[in-house]
Amino acid sequence: MGFVMQNIVNALQWGSFYAVIALGYSMVYSVLMLFNFAHGDIFMTGAYIGFFVSTGLLALSSLGYVVLPHWLILPLTIILAMFLTATVGMLVERVAYRPLRGAPRASAALTGLMVGIILQTLNLALLGARRRTFPLLIETETFQIGLASVTNTRIMIVLVSLLMMLVLHQFVKRTKWGMAMRAMAYDFAAIPLMGVPINTIALLAFGLGSALAAVAGILFGIAYPVLEPYMGMLVGWKAFVAAILGGRGSVMGAALAGFLLGFIEIFVAAVFPSTLRDLIAYSIILVILTFKPHGFFGESYSARLRL
């Protein structure tokens, strides 16, 4: 029983990363019918922005320029990194994707891959290949809950992730901007006739998705405090799978699929050799998609590119 409980705790943490990143993929796809293949590298960019923001705040605080309680640095880091990473995401939409309006789907896919490579290369050119250690923002404490050992950072990661999902769900369901995004996902052609600015909604989708990627990057840095330029590739692709599994544009679906992927990976690695983890995990997902081709909460739709 202790073995199961401990792996549930581990799976919740990994599932939180996948779910929050998958939300970014899902939002952009629901609005533009576009998979932003650079999103994994936006996650990497958000982690690095969080690194520099938190390092700067800690330095200012230690030098006495700004008096900041230690507990305040983490939320300030998250807020500032969300804003800055959202700016990067909107810049990507404006510069890289919007000029491709009307272009073949393959052009948009290639553009996403190219943007990802550009972000990685810029990171290497500006910062070098040396790995960065994310600063310690929370002193780790370990609690014994039943038969499982749980740290305060793991609890915080899961709670913050759930909070982000809840806030996004309420934004999409209860605000006029969220309503415009849902309407754009439902009927892209009719929305401009009703006065909804398509470009603004597209920017909003990229901005929100990138802000969530920044949150995931900071939480990842807290849990695994080693940053490197290629950290977004594998995690980003797995979150992409979670977005597909969850269904187009579904916040609940992306969250559920992200946690499910985390559970499958952790329990497969716990029972079988770790080299078989991805093979078994993605075979299970392939079987699920065979019976649910539109994902958990997806619906049939036209595959017309909406850039």
Short mmCIF file of C-alpha atoms in Angstrom, two decimals:
data_model
loop_
_atom_site.label_atom_id
_atom_site.label_comp_id
_atom_site.label_asym_id
_atom_site.label_seq_id
_atom_site.Cartn_x
_atom_site.Cartn_y
_atom_site.Cartn_z
CA MET A 1 0.00 0.00 0.00
CA GLY A 2 2.84 2.38 0.81
CA PHE A 3 4.31 1.70 -2.62
CA VAL A 4 1.02 2.65 -4.29
CA MET A 5 0.50 5.80 -2.23
CA GLN A 6 4.03 7.03 -2.83
CA ASN A 7 3.65 6.59 -6.56
CA ILE A 8 0.30 8.39 -6.50
CA VAL A 9 2.08 11.37 -4.95
CA ASN A 10 4.79 11.26 -7.61
CA ALA A 11 2.20 10.91 -10.38
CA LEU A 12 0.23 13.91 -9.15
CA GLN A 13 3.36 16.07 -9.40
CA TRP A 14 4.26 14.96 -12.93
CA GLY A 15 0.66 15.09 -14.00
CA SER A 16 0.51 18.71 -12.82
CA PHE A 17 3.35 19.68 -15.17
CA TYR A 18 1.79 17.92 -18.15
CA ALA A 19 -1.68 19.27 -17.45
CA VAL A 20 -0.67 22.94 -17.16
CA ILE A 21 1.46 22.83 -20.32
CA ALA A 22 -1.24 20.89 -22.19
CA LEU A 23 -3.70 23.70 -21.47
CA GLY A 24 -1.57 26.03 -23.59
CA TYR A 25 -1.58 23.64 -26.53
CA SER A 26 -5.29 23.07 -26.20
CA MET A 27 -6.25 26.76 -26.02
CA VAL A 28 -4.34 27.73 -29.15
CA TYR A 29 -5.66 24.71 -31.03
CA SER A 30 -9.24 25.39 -30.06
CA VAL A 31 -9.10 28.96 -31.35
CA LEU A 32 -6.85 28.65 -34.42
CA MET A 33 -6.89 24.93 -35.20
CA LEU A 34 -3.14 25.19 -34.88
CA PHE A 35 -0.73 23.14 -32.81
CA ASN A 36 1.92 25.52 -31.59
CA PHE A 37 4.93 23.20 -31.73
CA ALA A 38 7.05 25.89 -30.11
CA HIS A 39 5.05 25.62 -26.90
CA GLY A 40 7.55 23.26 -25.25
CA ASP A 41 10.25 25.85 -25.80
CA ILE A 42 7.95 28.57 -24.47
CA PHE A 43 7.85 26.42 -21.33
CA MET A 44 11.66 26.43 -21.32
CA THR A 45 11.68 30.20 -21.83
CA GLY A 46 9.24 30.66 -18.95
CA ALA A 47 11.47 28.58 -16.67
CA TYR A 48 14.50 30.72 -17.54
CA ILE A 49 12.54 33.96 -17.11
CA GLY A 50 11.44 32.67 -13.71
CA PHE A 51 15.07 31.88 -12.92
CA PHE A 52 16.24 35.42 -13.72
CA VAL A 53 13.30 37.11 -12.01
CA SER A 54 13.70 35.12 -8.80
CA THR A 55 17.48 35.54 -8.82
CA GLY A 56 17.08 39.29 -9.29
CA LEU A 57 14.49 39.60 -6.52
CA LEU A 58 16.66 37.58 -4.13
CA ALA A 59 19.68 39.75 -4.96
CA LEU A 60 17.76 43.01 -4.48
CA SER A 61 16.37 41.72 -1.21
CA SER A 62 19.75 40.56 0.12
CA LEU A 63 21.40 43.87 -0.83
CA GLY A 64 18.68 45.81 0.94
CA TYR A 65 17.42 47.73 -2.11
CA VAL A 66 13.98 46.20 -1.71
CA VAL A 67 12.61 44.74 1.48
CA LEU A 68 10.80 41.57 0.49
CA PRO A 69 9.65 38.84 2.84
CA HIS A 70 11.00 35.53 1.62
CA TRP A 71 7.49 34.09 1.24
CA LEU A 72 6.58 36.89 -1.19
CA ILE A 73 9.36 36.21 -3.70
CA LEU A 74 7.75 33.07 -5.16
CA PRO A 75 4.35 34.64 -5.98
CA LEU A 76 6.08 37.75 -7.35
CA THR A 77 8.28 35.52 -9.50
CA ILE A 78 5.25 33.66 -10.84
CA ILE A 79 3.32 36.86 -11.65
CA LEU A 80 6.24 38.63 -13.35
CA ALA A 81 7.28 35.51 -15.28
CA MET A 82 3.69 34.96 -16.44
CA PHE A 83 3.54 38.52 -17.78
CA LEU A 84 6.93 38.37 -19.52
CA THR A 85 6.39 34.90 -20.99
CA ALA A 86 2.93 35.88 -22.18
CA THR A 87 4.60 38.78 -24.01
CA VAL A 88 6.98 36.31 -25.68
CA GLY A 89 4.05 34.10 -26.68
CA MET A 90 2.09 37.00 -28.17
CA LEU A 91 5.20 38.13 -30.03
CA VAL A 92 5.50 34.65 -31.54
CA GLU A 93 1.87 34.81 -32.68
CA ARG A 94 2.27 38.27 -34.19
CA VAL A 95 5.63 37.73 -35.91
CA ALA A 96 5.69 34.03 -36.79
CA TYR A 97 2.11 32.80 -37.19
CA ARG A 98 -0.08 35.70 -38.24
CA PRO A 99 1.76 36.35 -41.54
CA LEU A 100 0.96 32.74 -42.49
CA ARG A 101 -2.76 33.38 -42.60
CA GLY A 102 -4.08 31.35 -45.51
CA ALA A 103 -0.87 29.35 -45.87
CA PRO A 104 -0.88 25.53 -46.03
CA ARG A 105 -1.05 23.69 -42.71
CA ALA A 106 2.46 22.31 -43.17
CA SER A 107 3.86 25.86 -43.20
CA ALA A 108 2.41 26.57 -39.78
CA ALA A 109 3.74 23.30 -38.39
CA LEU A 110 7.22 24.02 -39.73
CA THR A 111 7.06 27.55 -38.37
CA GLY A 112 6.36 26.22 -34.90
CA LEU A 113 9.35 23.90 -35.09
CA MET A 114 11.54 26.75 -36.37
CA VAL A 115 10.43 29.09 -33.59
CA GLY A 116 11.34 26.39 -31.08
CA ILE A 117 14.80 26.01 -32.59
CA ILE A 118 15.25 29.80 -32.58
CA LEU A 119 14.37 30.00 -28.89
CA GLN A 120 16.80 27.19 -28.06
CA THR A 121 19.56 28.75 -30.15
CA LEU A 122 19.02 32.20 -28.64
CA ASN A 123 19.28 30.64 -25.21
CA LEU A 124 22.56 28.96 -26.14
CA ALA A 125 23.95 32.09 -27.79
CA LEU A 126 23.05 34.43 -24.93
CA LEU A 127 23.57 32.17 -21.92
CA GLY A 128 25.88 29.43 -23.13
CA ALA A 129 25.46 25.68 -22.73
CA ARG A 130 26.02 25.75 -18.98
CA ARG A 131 23.11 24.46 -16.96
CA ARG A 132 21.52 26.86 -14.50
CA THR A 133 20.43 25.97 -11.01
CA PHE A 134 17.03 27.36 -10.08
CA PRO A 135 17.28 29.30 -6.79
CA LEU A 136 15.85 27.82 -3.64
CA LEU A 137 12.59 29.69 -3.02
CA ILE A 138 11.03 27.28 -0.52
CA GLU A 139 12.73 25.33 2.22
CA THR A 140 11.73 21.73 1.68
CA GLU A 141 9.92 19.99 4.50
CA THR A 142 8.83 16.37 4.42
CA PHE A 143 5.59 15.11 5.92
CA GLN A 144 4.45 11.57 6.50
CA ILE A 145 0.87 11.20 5.28
CA GLY A 146 -0.23 7.64 5.80
CA LEU A 147 2.38 5.44 4.21
CA ALA A 148 3.64 8.10 1.79
CA SER A 149 6.28 10.79 2.23
CA VAL A 150 5.11 14.13 0.87
CA THR A 151 7.12 17.34 0.67
CA ASN A 152 5.64 20.81 0.98
CA THR A 153 6.91 21.64 -2.52
CA ARG A 154 4.97 18.75 -4.04
CA ILE A 155 1.81 19.84 -2.25
CA MET A 156 2.37 23.40 -3.45
CA ILE A 157 2.98 22.29 -7.06
CA VAL A 158 -0.25 20.30 -7.20
CA LEU A 159 -2.31 23.04 -5.51
CA VAL A 160 -0.94 25.85 -7.72
CA SER A 161 -1.57 23.74 -10.82
CA LEU A 162 -5.14 23.02 -9.78
CA LEU A 163 -5.64 26.73 -9.01
CA MET A 164 -4.40 27.70 -12.50
CA MET A 165 -6.78 25.19 -14.10
CA LEU A 166 -9.71 26.47 -12.03
CA VAL A 167 -8.95 30.12 -12.86
CA LEU A 168 -8.64 29.33 -16.56
CA HIS A 169 -11.88 27.34 -16.51
CA GLN A 170 -13.73 30.23 -14.87
CA PHE A 171 -12.17 32.71 -17.32
CA VAL A 172 -13.28 30.68 -20.33
CA LYS A 173 -16.77 30.03 -18.97
CA ARG A 174 -17.64 33.32 -17.28
CA THR A 175 -15.92 36.24 -19.01
CA LYS A 176 -16.77 37.91 -22.31
CA TRP A 177 -13.24 37.19 -23.55
CA GLY A 178 -13.68 33.53 -22.70
CA MET A 179 -17.04 33.56 -24.45
CA ALA A 180 -15.39 35.07 -27.53
CA MET A 181 -12.76 32.32 -27.46
CA ARG A 182 -15.44 29.63 -27.24
CA ALA A 183 -17.40 31.24 -30.04
CA MET A 184 -14.29 31.45 -32.21
CA ALA A 185 -13.64 27.76 -31.59
CA TYR A 186 -17.25 26.96 -32.52
CA ASP A 187 -17.56 29.00 -35.72
CA PHE A 188 -14.43 30.81 -36.86
CA ALA A 189 -16.03 32.25 -40.01
CA ALA A 190 -19.05 33.87 -38.34
CA ILE A 191 -17.25 35.50 -35.43
CA PRO A 192 -15.85 38.53 -37.35
CA LEU A 193 -19.40 39.31 -38.55
CA MET A 194 -20.36 39.81 -34.91
CA GLY A 195 -17.58 42.32 -34.30
CA VAL A 196 -15.23 40.00 -32.41
CA PRO A 197 -11.60 40.92 -33.18
CA ILE A 198 -9.99 37.68 -34.31
CA ASN A 199 -6.44 38.94 -33.99
CA THR A 200 -7.04 40.04 -30.40
CA ILE A 201 -8.51 36.66 -29.46
CA ALA A 202 -5.59 34.88 -31.11
CA LEU A 203 -3.15 37.03 -29.13
CA LEU A 204 -5.10 36.31 -25.97
CA ALA A 205 -4.95 32.54 -26.56
CA PHE A 206 -1.19 32.65 -27.10
CA GLY A 207 -0.70 34.95 -24.12
CA LEU A 208 -2.71 32.81 -21.72
CA GLY A 209 -1.11 29.59 -22.92
CA SER A 210 2.38 31.06 -22.57
CA ALA A 211 1.61 32.43 -19.09
CA LEU A 212 0.55 28.94 -18.01
CA ALA A 213 3.73 27.52 -19.53
CA ALA A 214 5.70 29.98 -17.36
CA VAL A 215 3.92 28.69 -14.25
CA ALA A 216 4.76 25.12 -15.25
CA GLY A 217 8.39 26.12 -15.90
CA ILE A 218 8.78 27.70 -12.46
CA LEU A 219 7.13 24.76 -10.69
CA PHE A 220 9.36 22.39 -12.66
CA GLY A 221 12.41 24.45 -11.66
CA ILE A 222 11.42 24.24 -8.01
CA ALA A 223 11.00 20.45 -8.21
CA TYR A 224 13.99 19.73 -10.48
CA PRO A 225 16.23 22.78 -10.14
CA VAL A 226 18.44 22.25 -13.19
CA LEU A 227 17.60 24.28 -16.29
CA GLU A 228 19.02 23.65 -19.76
CA PRO A 229 18.07 24.90 -23.24
CA TYR A 230 16.53 21.61 -24.40
CA MET A 231 14.41 20.95 -21.31
CA GLY A 232 11.21 21.85 -23.16
CA MET A 233 11.45 19.25 -25.91
CA LEU A 234 10.49 16.03 -24.13
CA VAL A 235 8.12 17.58 -21.59
CA GLY A 236 6.53 19.67 -24.32
CA TRP A 237 5.89 16.70 -26.57
CA LYS A 238 4.35 14.72 -23.73
CA ALA A 239 2.09 17.65 -22.87
CA PHE A 240 1.15 17.80 -26.55
CA VAL A 241 0.03 14.16 -26.32
CA ALA A 242 -2.02 15.07 -23.24
CA ALA A 243 -3.67 17.92 -25.14
CA ILE A 244 -4.66 15.52 -27.94
CA LEU A 245 -5.95 12.97 -25.47
CA GLY A 246 -7.97 15.58 -23.59
CA GLY A 247 -9.83 16.80 -26.64
CA ARG A 248 -9.80 20.02 -28.56
CA GLY A 249 -10.22 23.13 -26.42
CA SER A 250 -11.27 21.31 -23.27
CA VAL A 251 -9.70 22.64 -20.06
CA MET A 252 -11.05 19.69 -18.13
CA GLY A 253 -9.91 17.26 -20.81
CA ALA A 254 -6.35 18.62 -20.91
CA ALA A 255 -6.14 18.53 -17.12
CA LEU A 256 -7.52 15.00 -16.91
CA ALA A 257 -5.25 13.74 -19.69
CA GLY A 258 -2.19 15.41 -18.15
CA PHE A 259 -2.76 13.70 -14.82
CA LEU A 260 -3.58 10.40 -16.53
CA LEU A 261 -0.31 10.55 -18.47
CA GLY A 262 1.57 11.26 -15.25
CA PHE A 263 -0.07 8.28 -13.54
CA ILE A 264 0.61 5.93 -16.45
CA GLU A 265 4.27 6.93 -16.68
CA ILE A 266 4.96 6.69 -12.96
CA PHE A 267 3.21 3.35 -12.43
CA VAL A 268 4.66 1.79 -15.59
CA ALA A 269 8.16 2.82 -14.48
CA ALA A 270 7.46 1.47 -11.00
CA VAL A 271 6.40 -1.97 -12.25
CA PHE A 272 8.36 -2.44 -15.48
CA PRO A 273 11.93 -1.51 -16.51
CA SER A 274 12.09 2.26 -17.00
CA THR A 275 13.24 1.78 -20.60
CA LEU A 276 9.75 0.47 -21.38
CA ARG A 277 7.99 3.45 -19.77
CA ASP A 278 7.29 5.50 -22.88
CA LEU A 279 6.55 2.43 -25.03
CA ILE A 280 3.88 1.10 -22.66
CA ALA A 281 2.49 4.53 -21.76
CA TYR A 282 1.98 5.61 -25.35
CA SER A 283 0.64 2.21 -26.36
CA ILE A 284 -2.07 2.67 -23.72
CA ILE A 285 -2.82 6.16 -25.04
CA LEU A 286 -2.93 4.83 -28.58
CA VAL A 287 -5.55 2.28 -27.54
CA ILE A 288 -7.60 5.02 -25.84
CA LEU A 289 -7.47 7.21 -28.96
CA THR A 290 -8.55 4.24 -31.07
CA PHE A 291 -11.86 4.20 -29.22
CA LYS A 292 -11.98 7.99 -28.51
CA PRO A 293 -10.41 9.53 -31.63
CA HIS A 294 -11.39 13.09 -30.60
CA GLY A 295 -10.04 12.66 -27.08
CA PHE A 296 -11.97 12.58 -23.80
CA PHE A 297 -14.03 15.73 -24.37
CA GLY A 298 -13.34 16.55 -28.02
CA GLU A 299 -15.94 16.81 -30.74
CA SER A 300 -15.79 16.27 -34.47
CA TYR A 301 -14.75 19.38 -36.37
CA SER A 302 -13.51 20.66 -39.67
CA ALA A 303 -9.74 20.40 -39.96
CA ARG A 304 -9.51 23.69 -41.86
CA LEU A 305 -6.51 25.77 -40.85
CA ARG A 306 -7.57 29.03 -39.24
CA LEU A 307 -4.43 31.05 -39.19
#
